[in-house]
Amino acid sequence: MNIVEFVVFIIFFFIMPYVGLWKMFEKANQPGWMGLIPLLNGYVMIKISGRPTWWIILLLIPGVNIIVAFGLYVDFLKSFKKFKLSDIFKGVVLPFYFLPKWGFDKETKYWGPVANREFKETHKALLKKSSTQEWTEAIVFAVVAATLIRSFFIEAYTIPTPSMERSLLVGDFLFVSKLNYGPRVPMTPIAFPFAHHTMPLIGTKAYWDGLELAYHRLPGFSDIKKGDVVVFNYPMEADSPFFRPVDKRENYIKRCQGTPGDTISLVDAQVFVNGKAAPNPPGEQTDYTFTMTGTELINPQVTTDLNISNYEGGPATMTKESAAALKAIPSVKSVTQNMSLKGAADPQIFPNSQHLPNDHIYNWNVDNYGTVIIPKKGWTVKLDSLTLPIYRRSITVYEGNTLQQVGNDILINGVKTTTYTFKMNYYWMMGDNRHDSLDSRFWGFVPEDHIVGKALFIWMSWDDNGSFFSKIRWSRLFRGIN
């Protein structure tokens, strides 16, 4: 977003609605300047609409305040005779235009506190609605409000795979904040409410890709930091057979291990960032092989207590702490961490996974990888036989350029070049379950326009494998995510 677009955005979406509130407050014989101050303007709306003064407390409760604020805002509009569904829709969805319009026009007048009993008695005919109309308004308002909340504030997410274990478990229900990194303006705005990319049951597309908007992100509280647990759109769904728009690609959750401009590598499963060993997540786990003395079998209670999984069907998956505790058991003969050999090329690893004829093959694997430089907006990379396989996808798929190799020449958008300057920031995402995670090691960088939000806390955790009385993992409820 350039400076002109930013200024226009601020004027339309932040300044104009407050200008409208100022003028409408004055029509209700309230000081207009109070419309400029958050919370105070909520208190004045309570007075104008006739709601109890104690509603101000509801505006201070996280989660509840968003719903109450929407309801109060609708009451506020009705106090100015905006009863029609179309008027409510205009005021909720386009406040930057209609609030100033109603504030300055002479036809819009304050009719009184709509929630007040005396007002309702006086204007029975005006307030009379059919049950169909009331239900229609309630449903439309709920859909609009919920859509705005999911798009710009907070959204629920469920952990579907074990790629983040043991930090996050399958069946954990999370709240993901859109505000931390800044809400992303919907890029595919015409879509069925509450469906991400596919309609339930019928399996058709839940969006219309005939209208796709450019990427814009509103200001957030912070930048993405190394160690953050981030939800993002899966970059590989830009390809066949999906060809989905950016914001309709599947949601993934991983831990950010590298930010724009960092160099990243792995040596014997240890992540290094800018040449220094990165802190390991507390729940990080990998695969181990262990043997017992004689024919003795491991006690199942031990594997449960140490959170060891997959030990019956293959390598045992566990944390370093669990491996150390297992090794200390007298009946355990040996515990060995499974490790891919240095210099052993894995064809599934990026950029080998994107291999084209004549591309350089990198001798990298899941445990020994890199070094690569994560692209940063404005960074210029020299293009040659070594760097092109690593950055080709970012240049073409994510940044929308055409790239051709004609002999030894590289042409971007038909122009011969030896360098490329990136337009976006990129990130390196990895799962905490290092041997069971499809992440940046397999498909490369995550562009900034794919970032959805930051995982905040677990509000529910459900164990499908637990007994009837232990389905809910009570110890995980309302746990913050580290």
XYZ file of C-alpha atoms in Angstrom:
482
model
C 0.000 0.000 0.000
C 1.587 3.293 -1.103
C 1.276 6.558 0.836
C -1.606 7.862 -1.291
C -3.613 4.648 -0.841
C -2.834 4.671 2.887
C -4.039 8.278 3.310
C -7.210 7.582 1.315
C -7.850 4.474 3.399
C -7.420 6.343 6.695
C -9.737 9.143 5.568
C -12.487 6.831 4.352
C -12.435 4.081 6.962
C -11.391 5.968 10.105
C -12.014 9.703 9.779
C -15.302 9.833 7.849
C -17.310 7.590 10.241
C -16.255 9.774 13.189
C -17.252 12.912 11.294
C -20.676 11.344 10.796
C -20.960 10.459 14.488
C -20.076 14.045 15.441
C -22.952 15.454 13.368
C -25.469 12.816 14.461
C -24.574 13.335 18.123
C -25.309 17.029 17.680
C -28.719 16.188 16.204
C -29.446 14.271 19.416
C -28.368 17.306 21.508
C -25.142 15.656 22.619
C -21.634 17.174 22.288
C -20.349 16.209 18.835
C -16.725 15.894 19.950
C -17.683 12.922 22.116
C -18.145 10.941 18.935
C -14.373 11.047 18.400
C -13.417 9.267 21.617
C -13.697 5.464 21.767
C -15.787 4.102 24.655
C -17.066 7.611 25.431
C -18.915 7.557 22.127
C -20.322 4.171 23.174
C -21.612 5.721 26.401
C -23.298 8.509 24.436
C -24.871 5.969 22.048
C -26.304 4.191 25.104
C -27.938 7.463 26.182
C -29.177 8.270 22.675
C -30.677 4.812 22.091
C -32.177 4.459 25.587
C -30.266 1.389 26.711
C -29.359 0.963 30.423
C -26.254 2.823 31.524
C -24.700 -0.408 32.831
C -24.273 -1.539 29.214
C -21.008 0.386 29.319
C -19.635 -2.538 31.386
C -20.472 -4.941 28.559
C -18.353 -2.821 26.224
C -15.340 -3.604 28.412
C -15.641 -7.409 28.261
C -13.509 -8.965 25.471
C -15.579 -10.892 22.938
C -18.895 -9.735 24.408
C -18.041 -6.115 23.631
C -17.940 -6.735 19.872
C -21.450 -8.217 19.792
C -22.885 -5.594 22.159
C -21.260 -2.787 20.161
C -22.940 -3.997 16.966
C -26.319 -4.241 18.688
C -25.919 -0.808 20.247
C -24.928 0.638 16.890
C -28.114 -0.737 15.298
C -30.202 0.815 18.113
C -28.373 4.085 17.502
C -29.307 4.026 13.804
C -32.940 3.184 14.604
C -33.089 6.199 16.916
C -32.672 8.262 13.754
C -35.553 6.389 12.027
C -33.266 4.022 10.146
C -35.555 1.003 10.534
C -35.352 -0.481 7.069
C -33.093 -3.476 6.561
C -31.396 -1.612 3.725
C -30.606 1.324 6.040
C -29.149 -0.975 8.718
C -27.045 -2.683 6.064
C -25.775 0.685 4.777
C -24.871 1.861 8.259
C -23.077 -1.367 9.221
C -21.195 -2.083 5.996
C -20.610 1.446 4.626
C -20.413 3.738 7.679
C -17.667 5.861 6.095
C -20.224 7.060 3.507
C -23.662 6.906 5.133
C -22.873 8.260 8.621
C -21.544 11.577 7.208
C -24.410 11.623 4.681
C -27.056 11.208 7.387
C -25.196 13.546 9.723
C -25.212 16.441 7.272
C -28.555 15.983 5.506
C -31.581 17.803 6.900
C -33.974 14.889 6.417
C -32.307 12.669 9.006
C -33.521 13.681 12.473
C -33.284 12.262 15.950
C -36.581 10.583 16.841
C -35.779 9.555 20.381
C -34.360 6.622 22.369
C -35.610 3.609 20.419
C -35.038 1.161 23.292
C -37.013 3.292 25.746
C -40.430 1.946 26.769
C -42.165 5.315 26.328
C -40.740 5.636 22.817
C -42.023 2.170 21.915
C -45.515 3.039 23.197
C -45.554 6.312 21.288
C -44.348 4.838 17.988
C -46.081 1.445 17.953
C -47.038 1.731 14.318
C -43.527 2.746 13.300
C -41.900 -0.125 15.198
C -44.399 -2.791 14.199
C -42.791 -5.526 12.116
C -43.763 -8.944 10.930
C -41.946 -11.857 12.517
C -40.500 -12.641 9.087
C -38.971 -9.180 8.820
C -37.563 -9.336 12.346
C -35.996 -12.746 11.740
C -34.617 -11.644 8.382
C -33.008 -8.580 9.946
C -31.610 -10.638 12.811
C -30.112 -13.247 10.485
C -28.638 -10.695 8.071
C -27.201 -8.673 10.909
C -25.712 -11.772 12.561
C -24.112 -12.867 9.288
C -22.661 -9.420 8.596
C -21.405 -9.011 12.150
C -19.879 -12.497 12.297
C -18.248 -12.041 8.892
C -16.697 -8.746 9.943
C -15.451 -10.271 13.195
C -13.927 -13.288 11.396
C -12.369 -11.113 8.703
C -10.913 -8.338 10.824
C -10.749 -9.410 14.471
C -10.604 -13.030 15.546
C -11.365 -16.465 14.102
C -11.595 -19.997 15.455
C -9.259 -22.681 14.121
C -8.944 -26.421 14.758
C -5.701 -28.419 14.712
C -6.316 -31.187 12.134
C -2.879 -32.888 11.953
C -0.021 -33.769 14.354
C 2.510 -31.470 12.634
C 2.718 -29.154 15.681
C 2.835 -31.831 18.400
C 3.579 -31.741 21.218
C 3.056 -27.984 21.348
C -0.402 -28.254 19.780
C -2.414 -31.473 19.647
C -4.916 -32.790 17.142
C -8.298 -31.662 18.457
C -7.086 -28.376 19.967
C -9.470 -25.510 19.204
C -7.708 -22.145 18.947
C -8.539 -18.497 18.630
C -6.482 -16.792 15.944
C -6.033 -13.017 16.101
C -6.230 -11.006 12.878
C -5.274 -7.837 14.763
C -1.756 -8.807 15.840
C -0.240 -8.658 12.354
C -2.986 -6.471 10.897
C -6.234 -7.713 9.329
C -5.939 -8.648 5.673
C -8.607 -7.011 3.529
C -10.592 -9.814 1.787
C -9.056 -10.495 -1.610
C -11.955 -12.649 -2.849
C -14.882 -10.654 -1.419
C -17.779 -12.534 -3.020
C -18.056 -15.730 -1.024
C -20.578 -17.789 0.915
C -20.542 -16.809 4.620
C -18.707 -19.145 7.029
C -17.425 -21.424 4.256
C -13.725 -21.137 3.491
C -13.164 -22.520 0.011
C -15.598 -25.431 -0.384
C -19.319 -25.696 0.311
C -20.226 -28.334 2.917
C -21.999 -31.453 1.633
C -22.202 -30.430 -2.035
C -18.447 -29.829 -2.425
C -18.652 -26.899 -4.858
C -16.602 -23.711 -4.634
C -17.754 -21.389 -1.845
C -16.501 -18.270 -3.597
C -16.611 -16.492 -6.951
C -13.161 -15.812 -8.375
C -14.481 -13.463 -11.038
C -13.585 -10.581 -8.700
C -10.189 -10.655 -6.992
C -8.813 -7.573 -5.226
C -5.197 -6.584 -4.739
C -3.496 -7.481 -1.462
C -3.842 -4.888 1.315
C -3.283 -5.288 5.050
C -4.445 -2.910 7.772
C -2.004 -1.802 10.482
C -1.398 -4.387 13.222
C 0.046 -4.484 16.716
C 3.371 -6.035 15.704
C 5.380 -7.729 12.995
C 5.734 -11.504 12.818
C 8.500 -12.603 15.156
C 10.621 -15.739 15.155
C 8.934 -18.277 17.409
C 5.375 -17.040 16.746
C 2.786 -19.703 15.957
C 1.197 -18.443 12.746
C -1.831 -19.411 10.652
C -1.356 -18.870 6.921
C -2.725 -19.982 3.570
C -1.001 -23.032 2.093
C 1.083 -21.615 -0.794
C 1.040 -24.782 -2.916
C -2.696 -24.472 -3.592
C -1.798 -21.855 -6.179
C -0.985 -24.890 -8.339
C -3.002 -27.607 -10.058
C -5.520 -29.003 -9.330
C -6.741 -26.198 -7.056
C -5.629 -22.852 -8.537
C -7.299 -21.172 -5.573
C -7.060 -17.422 -4.831
C -4.619 -16.543 -2.049
C -7.175 -16.055 0.738
C -9.121 -19.187 -0.235
C -6.177 -21.561 0.040
C -6.216 -24.067 2.901
C -5.256 -22.742 6.336
C -2.011 -24.139 7.773
C -0.475 -23.541 11.187
C 3.270 -23.651 11.852
C 5.929 -21.883 13.878
C 7.844 -19.039 12.271
C 11.534 -19.933 12.256
C 12.812 -17.218 9.937
C 11.749 -13.684 9.017
C 12.560 -11.535 5.957
C 16.292 -11.214 5.337
C 17.317 -14.051 7.670
C 19.561 -16.917 6.603
C 18.213 -20.301 7.648
C 19.771 -23.753 7.857
C 19.423 -27.049 9.713
C 22.314 -29.119 11.016
C 21.380 -32.492 12.545
C 17.784 -31.251 13.054
C 18.920 -28.083 14.884
C 17.672 -24.866 13.253
C 20.246 -22.130 12.765
C 19.204 -18.538 12.038
C 21.860 -16.119 10.858
C 24.503 -18.635 11.915
C 23.233 -19.052 15.494
C 21.314 -21.971 16.966
C 17.646 -21.002 17.290
C 15.748 -21.697 20.531
C 13.923 -25.020 20.267
C 10.177 -24.958 20.920
C 9.244 -26.596 24.243
C 7.102 -29.201 22.482
C 9.465 -30.000 19.618
C 9.722 -33.709 18.852
C 11.367 -36.029 16.345
C 11.555 -39.757 15.649
C 13.625 -42.172 17.723
C 14.362 -45.890 17.653
C 14.665 -47.683 20.975
C 15.411 -51.266 21.927
C 14.700 -53.292 25.036
C 16.871 -55.820 26.890
C 15.993 -59.378 25.875
C 12.419 -59.905 24.720
C 10.880 -57.578 27.266
C 8.210 -55.168 25.987
C 7.806 -51.552 26.989
C 5.112 -50.903 29.575
C 2.225 -49.069 27.787
C 1.833 -46.788 30.789
C 5.404 -45.552 30.244
C 4.668 -44.491 26.673
C 1.508 -42.752 27.868
C 3.291 -40.923 30.683
C 6.127 -39.809 28.366
C 3.763 -38.859 25.504
C 5.485 -41.271 23.120
C 3.512 -41.961 19.941
C 3.797 -44.231 16.872
C 6.032 -46.711 18.719
C 3.926 -49.687 17.576
C 3.802 -48.829 13.879
C 7.311 -47.519 13.330
C 9.805 -45.077 14.851
C 8.739 -43.679 18.200
C 7.969 -39.944 18.161
C 8.908 -37.999 21.279
C 10.601 -34.903 22.685
C 14.253 -34.814 23.801
C 13.091 -34.792 27.409
C 10.995 -37.917 26.859
C 13.931 -39.613 25.120
C 16.195 -38.873 28.081
C 13.593 -40.215 30.544
C 13.103 -43.340 28.435
C 16.840 -43.964 28.268
C 17.046 -43.884 32.061
C 14.668 -46.868 32.394
C 16.754 -49.992 33.218
C 14.903 -52.258 30.792
C 15.630 -49.906 27.866
C 18.838 -50.931 26.122
C 19.266 -47.992 23.712
C 17.510 -44.847 22.436
C 18.748 -43.422 19.126
C 17.465 -40.318 17.365
C 16.637 -40.978 13.719
C 18.627 -38.596 11.548
C 18.957 -38.082 7.806
C 22.586 -38.141 6.717
C 24.393 -34.947 5.793
C 24.765 -34.620 2.046
C 21.928 -37.017 1.263
C 19.663 -35.344 -1.287
C 15.910 -35.744 -0.739
C 13.899 -35.165 -3.948
C 10.867 -34.069 -1.886
C 12.787 -31.213 -0.252
C 12.597 -27.648 -1.602
C 13.851 -26.608 -4.125
C 14.393 -30.169 -5.387
C 10.614 -30.594 -5.105
C 10.274 -27.807 -7.694
C 12.949 -29.325 -9.942
C 13.056 -28.400 -13.629
C 15.437 -29.784 -16.272
C 18.990 -28.486 -15.839
C 18.267 -27.268 -12.292
C 20.959 -27.691 -9.676
C 20.184 -30.541 -7.251
C 20.728 -29.637 -3.602
C 22.041 -32.263 -1.168
C 19.517 -31.265 1.497
C 17.030 -33.201 3.596
C 14.678 -32.688 6.563
C 17.485 -32.726 9.146
C 20.338 -31.114 7.207
C 19.228 -28.194 5.093
C 20.489 -24.964 3.562
C 21.747 -22.305 3.957
C 19.078 -20.156 2.218
C 18.326 -16.443 2.469
C 14.665 -15.600 3.097
C 13.530 -12.886 0.634
C 12.860 -9.431 1.986
C 10.908 -6.664 0.282
C 13.414 -4.519 -1.626
C 16.187 -7.126 -1.496
C 17.914 -7.775 -4.821
C 19.187 -11.281 -5.518
C 21.645 -12.230 -8.205
C 20.106 -14.841 -10.479
C 22.252 -17.756 -11.549
C 22.104 -21.559 -11.710
C 22.308 -21.838 -7.893
C 19.804 -19.156 -6.837
C 17.199 -19.477 -9.586
C 15.783 -22.838 -8.373
C 15.348 -21.362 -4.882
C 13.661 -18.094 -5.874
C 11.885 -18.975 -9.148
C 8.575 -19.763 -7.470
C 8.529 -16.513 -5.509
C 9.311 -14.503 -8.634
C 6.686 -16.172 -10.822
C 3.854 -17.673 -8.768
C 3.759 -15.271 -5.803
C 4.856 -12.028 -7.439
C 3.218 -12.603 -10.821
C 6.129 -12.327 -13.245
C 6.939 -14.405 -16.296
C 10.387 -15.980 -16.288
C 12.142 -17.668 -19.198
C 15.549 -19.245 -19.601
C 16.901 -18.894 -23.116
C 20.284 -20.554 -23.237
C 22.315 -18.889 -20.506
C 20.050 -15.829 -20.448
C 17.264 -15.169 -17.923
C 14.292 -13.076 -19.080
C 11.781 -11.638 -16.609
C 8.680 -10.223 -18.301
C 10.566 -10.450 -21.586
C 13.547 -8.378 -20.409
C 16.995 -9.907 -20.022
C 18.298 -9.583 -16.471
C 20.769 -11.011 -13.986
C 19.004 -9.825 -10.819
C 15.558 -9.577 -9.258
C 14.225 -7.235 -6.534
C 11.475 -8.710 -4.372
C 8.139 -6.932 -3.919
C 7.052 -8.768 -0.754
C 8.405 -10.081 2.518
C 8.622 -13.836 3.046
C 8.764 -16.187 6.032
C 10.086 -19.647 6.881
C 7.527 -21.838 8.682
C 8.151 -25.216 10.329
C 6.150 -27.649 12.441
C 7.298 -28.582 15.939
C 6.851 -32.267 15.060
C 9.926 -32.165 12.846
C 9.611 -35.590 11.204
C 5.876 -35.334 10.561
C 5.360 -31.841 9.203
C 4.799 -30.625 5.658
C 6.404 -27.203 5.905
C 8.875 -24.759 4.324
C 11.452 -27.511 3.989
C 9.175 -29.084 1.371
C 7.655 -26.092 -0.434
C 9.721 -23.049 0.448
C 8.826 -19.555 1.533
C 5.486 -18.177 2.770
C 4.662 -14.784 1.187
C 3.342 -12.014 3.415
C 0.014 -11.897 1.557
C -0.640 -15.489 2.736
C -0.453 -14.599 6.445
C -3.810 -15.012 8.227
C -3.071 -14.312 11.881
C -1.403 -15.240 15.151
C -2.563 -18.196 17.268
C -3.458 -16.839 20.728
C -4.811 -19.540 23.032
C -6.589 -22.901 23.199
C -10.221 -22.560 24.257
C -11.145 -26.236 23.892
C -9.250 -29.508 23.387
C -10.977 -32.730 22.301
C -9.323 -36.147 22.267
C -11.077 -38.534 19.856
C -9.041 -41.427 21.243
C -9.901 -40.740 24.856
C -12.476 -42.620 26.897
C -15.979 -41.212 27.362
C -15.005 -39.349 30.528
C -11.666 -38.099 29.208
C -12.648 -36.732 25.786
C -12.007 -33.189 26.962
C -8.368 -32.420 27.791
C -9.201 -30.172 30.745
C -5.586 -29.213 31.420
C -5.304 -27.595 27.983
C -8.365 -25.334 28.209
C -7.573 -21.607 27.956
C -3.868 -22.341 27.666
C -1.757 -19.713 25.938
C 0.324 -20.729 22.935
C 4.097 -20.394 23.281
